[in-house]
Amino acid sequence: MYQLHRVIYDVLLKGLPEEITCLTRLGEYLFSRGFCVGTHTSFVCSYGGSLIKVSPQVLRPHHVVHEVTHAGAVKIVIECSNHESLVSVVSDIYRMLKECGITLKLLPE
C-alpha cells in the first residue's frame, strides 16, 4: 500500500531583510536542483523524491503568547512516500534555514 509521509513547518518571520534573503536562497537552491513552479518565496517543487510546498500564511493572532512581534509566516509542507528520502530533504531545508537564524516550528499533521 502507498503511504505518504509529511512534515510541516511554520516559519515565523520578524520582517528582517536577511530572513527574506534566506528564503530566497532556499528557493534558488531548490529551483537549481529540482523541478519547481512559482517564485523563490512561494512555490511547489519536486526535489529529492519529495514534493515541497512553500507558501506565505496569514497570521491571525488569537492571543499574545510572546513579546516578539512577527511580521509574517511561511508554511513549508514536505511530502514523500519514502521516509528516508523525506528525512534527507527535511534535513537540507532545516539546515539551510537554521544557518540563517530563521525559527522553524514543527507542526503535527
XYZ file of C-alpha atoms in Angstrom, residues 20-107:
88
model
C 13.719 37.205 3.040
C 17.220 36.730 1.632
C 17.405 33.336 3.332
C 14.023 32.201 1.964
C 15.061 33.417 -1.479
C 18.325 31.465 -1.162
C 16.359 28.318 -0.221
C 14.140 28.825 -3.263
C 17.146 29.323 -5.542
C 18.775 26.170 -4.153
C 15.668 24.063 -4.786
C 14.996 25.645 -8.205
C 18.547 24.794 -9.291
C 18.349 21.150 -8.116
C 14.700 20.244 -8.618
C 11.706 20.941 -10.792
C 9.852 23.951 -9.374
C 6.989 26.279 -10.236
C 6.390 29.668 -8.604
C 8.591 32.381 -7.163
C 11.587 31.949 -4.870
C 9.413 32.640 -1.795
C 6.176 30.869 -2.824
C 6.485 27.681 -4.841
C 5.862 23.977 -5.364
C 8.931 21.882 -6.047
C 9.902 18.298 -6.731
C 13.276 17.699 -5.108
C 14.984 14.558 -3.814
C 11.917 12.431 -4.444
C 9.768 14.782 -2.331
C 7.100 17.357 -3.025
C 7.842 20.674 -1.292
C 5.240 23.408 -0.932
C 6.301 26.819 0.370
C 3.619 29.465 0.821
C 3.027 32.649 2.832
C 0.447 32.356 5.603
C -1.962 34.877 7.069
C -1.314 35.410 10.776
C -4.462 35.540 12.875
C -3.395 36.171 16.459
C -5.823 34.739 18.988
C -3.862 35.984 21.970
C -0.390 37.298 22.722
C 1.943 34.435 23.594
C 5.329 36.048 23.013
C 6.614 39.586 23.247
C 8.293 39.133 19.852
C 6.319 40.697 17.031
C 6.089 38.574 13.899
C 5.726 40.266 10.527
C 4.587 37.141 8.743
C 4.736 33.425 8.447
C 5.542 30.885 5.789
C 4.329 27.312 5.800
C 6.591 24.608 4.384
C 4.984 21.241 3.644
C 7.244 18.371 2.568
C 5.669 15.111 1.374
C 7.216 11.862 0.215
C 6.345 8.172 0.040
C 9.891 7.155 1.090
C 10.656 8.130 4.684
C 14.444 8.060 4.151
C 14.203 10.481 1.229
C 11.871 12.657 3.280
C 14.327 12.872 6.179
C 17.152 13.765 3.784
C 15.152 16.589 2.171
C 13.855 17.875 5.526
C 17.434 17.889 6.830
C 18.616 20.004 3.867
C 15.827 22.547 4.310
C 16.122 22.676 8.100
C 19.892 23.173 7.961
C 19.692 25.965 5.385
C 17.071 27.926 7.307
C 18.638 27.432 10.749
C 22.012 28.634 9.390
C 20.248 31.910 8.555
C 18.799 32.184 12.051
C 15.211 31.540 10.973
C 12.918 29.974 13.578
C 11.152 26.812 12.441
C 8.242 25.243 14.297
C 7.460 21.605 13.539
C 3.695 21.121 13.355
